[in-house]
mmCIF file of C-alpha atoms in Angstrom:
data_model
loop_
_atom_site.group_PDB
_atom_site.id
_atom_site.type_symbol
_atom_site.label_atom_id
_atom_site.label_comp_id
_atom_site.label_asym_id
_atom_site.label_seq_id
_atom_site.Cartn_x
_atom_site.Cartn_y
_atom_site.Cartn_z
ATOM 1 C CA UNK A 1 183.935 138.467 7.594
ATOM 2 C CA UNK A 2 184.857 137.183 4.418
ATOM 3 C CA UNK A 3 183.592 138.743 1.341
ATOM 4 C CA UNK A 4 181.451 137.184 -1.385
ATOM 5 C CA UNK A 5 181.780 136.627 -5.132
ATOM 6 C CA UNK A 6 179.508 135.143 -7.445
ATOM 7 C CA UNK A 7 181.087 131.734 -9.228
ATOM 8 C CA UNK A 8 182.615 132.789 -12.701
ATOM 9 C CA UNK A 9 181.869 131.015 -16.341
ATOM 10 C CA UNK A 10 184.250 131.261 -19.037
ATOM 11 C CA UNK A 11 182.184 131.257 -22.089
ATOM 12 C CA UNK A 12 183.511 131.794 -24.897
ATOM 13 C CA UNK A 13 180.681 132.807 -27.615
ATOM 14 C CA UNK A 14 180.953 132.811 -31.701
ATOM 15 C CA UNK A 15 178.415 133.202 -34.636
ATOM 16 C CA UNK A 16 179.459 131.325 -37.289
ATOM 17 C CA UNK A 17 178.537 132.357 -40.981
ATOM 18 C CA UNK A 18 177.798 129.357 -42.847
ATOM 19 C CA UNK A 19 177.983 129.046 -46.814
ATOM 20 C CA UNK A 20 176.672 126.507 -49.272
ATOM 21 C CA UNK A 21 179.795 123.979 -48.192
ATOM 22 C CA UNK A 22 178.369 124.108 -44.550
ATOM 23 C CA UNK A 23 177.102 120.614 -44.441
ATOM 24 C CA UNK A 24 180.884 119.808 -44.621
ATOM 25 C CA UNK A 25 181.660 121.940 -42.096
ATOM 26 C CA UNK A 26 179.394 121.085 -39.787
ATOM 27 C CA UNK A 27 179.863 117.289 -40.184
ATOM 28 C CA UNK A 28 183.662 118.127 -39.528
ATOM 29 C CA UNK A 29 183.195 120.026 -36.669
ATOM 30 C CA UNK A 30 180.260 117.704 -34.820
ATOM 31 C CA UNK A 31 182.680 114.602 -35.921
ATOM 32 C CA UNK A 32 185.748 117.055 -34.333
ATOM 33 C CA UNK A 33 183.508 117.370 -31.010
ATOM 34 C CA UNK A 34 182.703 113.752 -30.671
ATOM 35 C CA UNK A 35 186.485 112.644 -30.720
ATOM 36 C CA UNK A 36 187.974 115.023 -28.381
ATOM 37 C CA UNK A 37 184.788 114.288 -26.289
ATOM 38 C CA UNK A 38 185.444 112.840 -23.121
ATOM 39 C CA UNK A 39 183.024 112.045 -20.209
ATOM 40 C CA UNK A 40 183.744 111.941 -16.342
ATOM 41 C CA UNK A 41 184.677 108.252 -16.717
ATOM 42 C CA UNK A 42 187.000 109.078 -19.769
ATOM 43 C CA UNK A 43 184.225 107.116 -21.901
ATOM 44 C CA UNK A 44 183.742 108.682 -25.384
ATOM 45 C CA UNK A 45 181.719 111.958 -25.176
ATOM 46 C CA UNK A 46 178.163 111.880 -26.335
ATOM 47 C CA UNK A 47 176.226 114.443 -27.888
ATOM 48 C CA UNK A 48 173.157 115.395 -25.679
ATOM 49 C CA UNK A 49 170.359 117.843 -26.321
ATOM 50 C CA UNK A 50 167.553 119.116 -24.231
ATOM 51 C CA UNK A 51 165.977 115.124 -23.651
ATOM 52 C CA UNK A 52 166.757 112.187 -21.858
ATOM 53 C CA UNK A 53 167.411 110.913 -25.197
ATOM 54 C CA UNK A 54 171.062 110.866 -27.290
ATOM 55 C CA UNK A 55 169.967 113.205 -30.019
ATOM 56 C CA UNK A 56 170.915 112.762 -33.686
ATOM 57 C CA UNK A 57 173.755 114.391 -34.738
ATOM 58 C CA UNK A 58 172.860 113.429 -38.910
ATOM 59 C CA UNK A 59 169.554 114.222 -38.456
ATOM 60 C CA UNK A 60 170.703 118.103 -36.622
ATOM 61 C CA UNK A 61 172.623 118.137 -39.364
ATOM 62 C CA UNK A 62 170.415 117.546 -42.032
ATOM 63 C CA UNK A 63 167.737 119.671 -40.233
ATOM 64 C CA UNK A 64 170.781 122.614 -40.589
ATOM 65 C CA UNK A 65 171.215 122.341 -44.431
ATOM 66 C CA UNK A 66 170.230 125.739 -45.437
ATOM 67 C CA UNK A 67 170.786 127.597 -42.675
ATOM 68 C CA UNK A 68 172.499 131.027 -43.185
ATOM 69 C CA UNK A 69 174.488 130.882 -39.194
ATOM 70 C CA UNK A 70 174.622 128.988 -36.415
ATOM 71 C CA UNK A 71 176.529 129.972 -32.967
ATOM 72 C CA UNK A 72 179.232 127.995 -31.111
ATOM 73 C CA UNK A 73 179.700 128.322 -27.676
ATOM 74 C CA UNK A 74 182.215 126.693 -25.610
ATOM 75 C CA UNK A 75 181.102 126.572 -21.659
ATOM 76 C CA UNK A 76 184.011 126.479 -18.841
ATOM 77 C CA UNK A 77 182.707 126.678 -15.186
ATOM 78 C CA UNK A 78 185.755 127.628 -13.093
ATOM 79 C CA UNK A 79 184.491 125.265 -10.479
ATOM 80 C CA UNK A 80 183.157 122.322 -13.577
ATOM 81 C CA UNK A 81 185.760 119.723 -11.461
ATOM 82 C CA UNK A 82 183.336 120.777 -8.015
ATOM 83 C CA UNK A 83 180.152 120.751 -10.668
ATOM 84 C CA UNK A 84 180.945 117.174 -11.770
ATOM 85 C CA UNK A 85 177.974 116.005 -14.716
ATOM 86 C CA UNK A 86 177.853 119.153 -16.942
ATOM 87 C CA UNK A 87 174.663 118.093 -18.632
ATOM 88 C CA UNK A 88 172.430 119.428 -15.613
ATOM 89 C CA UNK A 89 174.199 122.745 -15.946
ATOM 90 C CA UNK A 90 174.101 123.040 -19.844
ATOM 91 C CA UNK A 91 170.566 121.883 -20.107
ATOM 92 C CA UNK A 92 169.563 124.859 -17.513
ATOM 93 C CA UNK A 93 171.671 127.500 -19.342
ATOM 94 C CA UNK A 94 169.997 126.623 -22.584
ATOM 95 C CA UNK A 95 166.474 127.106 -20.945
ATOM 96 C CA UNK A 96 167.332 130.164 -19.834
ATOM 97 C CA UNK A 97 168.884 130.989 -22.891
ATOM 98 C CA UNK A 98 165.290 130.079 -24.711
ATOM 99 C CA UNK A 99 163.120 132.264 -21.880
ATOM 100 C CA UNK A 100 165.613 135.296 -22.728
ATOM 101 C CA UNK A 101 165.526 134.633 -25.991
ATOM 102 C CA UNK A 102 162.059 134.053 -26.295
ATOM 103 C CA UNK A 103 161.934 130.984 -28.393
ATOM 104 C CA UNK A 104 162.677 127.334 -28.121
ATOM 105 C CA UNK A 105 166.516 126.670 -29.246
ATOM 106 C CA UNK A 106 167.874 123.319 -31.517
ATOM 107 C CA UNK A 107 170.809 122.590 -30.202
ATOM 108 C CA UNK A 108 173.706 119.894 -29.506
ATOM 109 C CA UNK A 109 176.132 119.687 -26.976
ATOM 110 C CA UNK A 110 178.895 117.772 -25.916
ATOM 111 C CA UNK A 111 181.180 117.535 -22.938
ATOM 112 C CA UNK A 112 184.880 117.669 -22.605
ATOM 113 C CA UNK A 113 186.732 116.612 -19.291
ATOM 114 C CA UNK A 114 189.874 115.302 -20.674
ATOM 115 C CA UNK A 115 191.516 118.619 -19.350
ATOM 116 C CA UNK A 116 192.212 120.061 -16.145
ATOM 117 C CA UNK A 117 189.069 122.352 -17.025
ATOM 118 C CA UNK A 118 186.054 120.609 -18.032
ATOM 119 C CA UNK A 119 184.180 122.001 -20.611
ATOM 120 C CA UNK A 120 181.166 121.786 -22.677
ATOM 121 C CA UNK A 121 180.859 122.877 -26.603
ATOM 122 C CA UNK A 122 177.484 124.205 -27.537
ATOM 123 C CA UNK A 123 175.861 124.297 -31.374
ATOM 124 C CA UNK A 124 173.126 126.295 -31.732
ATOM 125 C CA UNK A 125 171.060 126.675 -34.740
ATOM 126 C CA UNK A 126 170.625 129.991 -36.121
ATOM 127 C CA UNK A 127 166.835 129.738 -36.404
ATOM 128 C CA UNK A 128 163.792 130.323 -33.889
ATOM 129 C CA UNK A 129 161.291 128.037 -33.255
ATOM 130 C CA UNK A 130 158.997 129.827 -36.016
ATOM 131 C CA UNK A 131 162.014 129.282 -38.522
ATOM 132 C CA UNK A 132 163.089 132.570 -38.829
ATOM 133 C CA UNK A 133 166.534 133.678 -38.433
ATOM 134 C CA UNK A 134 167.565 133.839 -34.940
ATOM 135 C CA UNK A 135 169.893 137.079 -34.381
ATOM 136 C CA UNK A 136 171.362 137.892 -30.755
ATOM 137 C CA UNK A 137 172.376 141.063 -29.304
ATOM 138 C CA UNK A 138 176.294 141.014 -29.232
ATOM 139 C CA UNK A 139 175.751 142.321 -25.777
ATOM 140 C CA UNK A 140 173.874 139.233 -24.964
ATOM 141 C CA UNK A 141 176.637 136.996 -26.815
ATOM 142 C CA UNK A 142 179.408 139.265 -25.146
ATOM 143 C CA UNK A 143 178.226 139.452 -21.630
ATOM 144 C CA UNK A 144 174.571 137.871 -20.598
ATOM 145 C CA UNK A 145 175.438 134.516 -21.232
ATOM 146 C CA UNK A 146 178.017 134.184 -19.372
ATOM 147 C CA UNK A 147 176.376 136.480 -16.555
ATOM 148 C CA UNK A 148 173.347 133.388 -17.154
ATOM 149 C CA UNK A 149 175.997 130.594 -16.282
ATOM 150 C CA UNK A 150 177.418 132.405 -13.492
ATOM 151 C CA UNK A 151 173.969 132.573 -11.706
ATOM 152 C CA UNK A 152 173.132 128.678 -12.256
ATOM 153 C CA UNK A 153 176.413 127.804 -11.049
ATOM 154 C CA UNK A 154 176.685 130.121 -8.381
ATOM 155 C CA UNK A 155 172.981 128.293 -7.242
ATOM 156 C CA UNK A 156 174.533 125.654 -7.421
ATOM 157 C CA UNK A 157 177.644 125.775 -5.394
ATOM 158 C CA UNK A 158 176.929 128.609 -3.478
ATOM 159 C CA UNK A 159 178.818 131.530 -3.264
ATOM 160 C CA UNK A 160 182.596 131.807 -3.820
ATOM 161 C CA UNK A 161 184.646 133.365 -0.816
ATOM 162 C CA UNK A 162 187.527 134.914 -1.227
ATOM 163 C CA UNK A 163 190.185 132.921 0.380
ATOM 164 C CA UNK A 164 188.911 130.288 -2.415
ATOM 165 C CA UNK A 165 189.440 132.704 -5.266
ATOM 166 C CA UNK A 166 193.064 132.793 -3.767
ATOM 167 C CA UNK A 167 193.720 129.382 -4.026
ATOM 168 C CA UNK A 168 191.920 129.446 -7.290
ATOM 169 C CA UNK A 169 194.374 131.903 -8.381
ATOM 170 C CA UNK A 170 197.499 129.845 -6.877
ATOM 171 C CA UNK A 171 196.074 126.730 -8.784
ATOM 172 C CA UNK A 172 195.703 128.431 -12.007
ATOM 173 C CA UNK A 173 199.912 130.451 -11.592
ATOM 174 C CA UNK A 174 201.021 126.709 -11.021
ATOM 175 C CA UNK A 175 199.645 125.854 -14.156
ATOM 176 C CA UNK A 176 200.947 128.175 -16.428
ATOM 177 C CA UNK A 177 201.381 125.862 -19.452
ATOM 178 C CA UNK A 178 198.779 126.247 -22.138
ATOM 179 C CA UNK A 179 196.111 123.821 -21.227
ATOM 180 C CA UNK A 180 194.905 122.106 -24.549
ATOM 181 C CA UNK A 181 191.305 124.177 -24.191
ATOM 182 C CA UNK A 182 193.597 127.464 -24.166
ATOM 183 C CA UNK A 183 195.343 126.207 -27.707
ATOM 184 C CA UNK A 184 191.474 125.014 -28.639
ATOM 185 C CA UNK A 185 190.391 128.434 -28.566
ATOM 186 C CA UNK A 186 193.162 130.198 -29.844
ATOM 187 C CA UNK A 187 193.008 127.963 -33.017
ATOM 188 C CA UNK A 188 189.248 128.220 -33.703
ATOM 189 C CA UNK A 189 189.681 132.227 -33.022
ATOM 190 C CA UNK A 190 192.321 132.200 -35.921
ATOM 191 C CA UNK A 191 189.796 130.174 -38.114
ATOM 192 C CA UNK A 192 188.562 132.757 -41.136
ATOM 193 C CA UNK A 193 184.592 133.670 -41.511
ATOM 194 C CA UNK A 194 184.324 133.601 -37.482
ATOM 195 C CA UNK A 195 183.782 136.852 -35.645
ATOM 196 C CA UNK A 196 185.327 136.831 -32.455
ATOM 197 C CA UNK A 197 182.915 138.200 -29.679
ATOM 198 C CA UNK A 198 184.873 140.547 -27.261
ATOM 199 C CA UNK A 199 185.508 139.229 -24.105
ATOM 200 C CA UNK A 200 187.085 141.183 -20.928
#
């Protein structure tokens, strides 16, 4: 019979030192995430959080002023075309973050399906609930989350067999441009004061 796989998650993971400029930063970079934001329907994307309710991206902001780090991620289901709404998925990868991490998480996200790979960006604030500074084990930043995101979307879908991974792999060699995402990521890795988390 065939064999099994779980689904895979690209996630691509970053903690980002912030100085005393950071609420310009941060503005920049949640204004950056709204504009290349694009929903299923090609609307606009919209910032969501853990509620029903579009959260405040001033207000996350302001609540962010003197915060020493914060961490990025940027979420890529191989499947996120198959997935369709990415909200479901993010919002269940951030409560598992919180149960692994053992504390409630303030965060923003945003959704991006304007290329062939949707994708979700991820701000995290670098504080626990009790408003200490939140660290995470590089291992976790380098390895468990995306091991996390592979389980929810493997529950998801199901399992992967491996005459899909084949055409997976056929899909991706006919597509062997540089998809914007690619040049996304290789421009924000090049950005100074970030440490790139290893990924193989």
């Amino acid at each position: 019979g065939q064999r099994m796989r779980m689904r895979r998650v690209v996630v691509k993971a970053r903690y980002v030192k912030l100085k005393g400029v950071q609420s310009r930063a941060g503005y920049a970079h949640l204004r950056y995430l709204q504009r290349d934001g694009v929903d299923r329907e090609g609307e606009p994307g919209r910032l969501y959080g853990r509620g029903l309710d579009q959260p405040d991206g001033p207000a996350f902001l302001d609540r962010s002023t003197d915060d020493r780090h914060q961490f990025r991620l940027i979420v890529a289901p191989e499947d996120g075309v198959a997935l369709g709404d990415l909200k479901g998925f993010t919002r269940e990868l951030m409560e598992q973050m919180e149960r692994d991490l053992d504390t409630r998480l303030d965060w923003l996200a945003v959704d991006h399906h304007n290329t062939g790979h949707p994708h979700t960006h991820v701000v995290i604030r670098g504080i626990t609930e009790d408003g200490k500074a939140l660290n995470i084990a590089g291992d976790y930043i380098a390895h468990g989350i995306r091991y996390r995101a592979s389980e929810i979307l493997t529950r998801e879908l199901g399992l992967q067999s491996e005459r899909e991974v084949e055409q997976q792999l056929d899909l991706e060699v006919g597509q062997d441009r540089l998809t914007r995402l690619d040049r996304h990521l290789i421009e924000q890795a090049g950005a100074e004061n970030q440490i790139d988390m290893r990924q193989n």
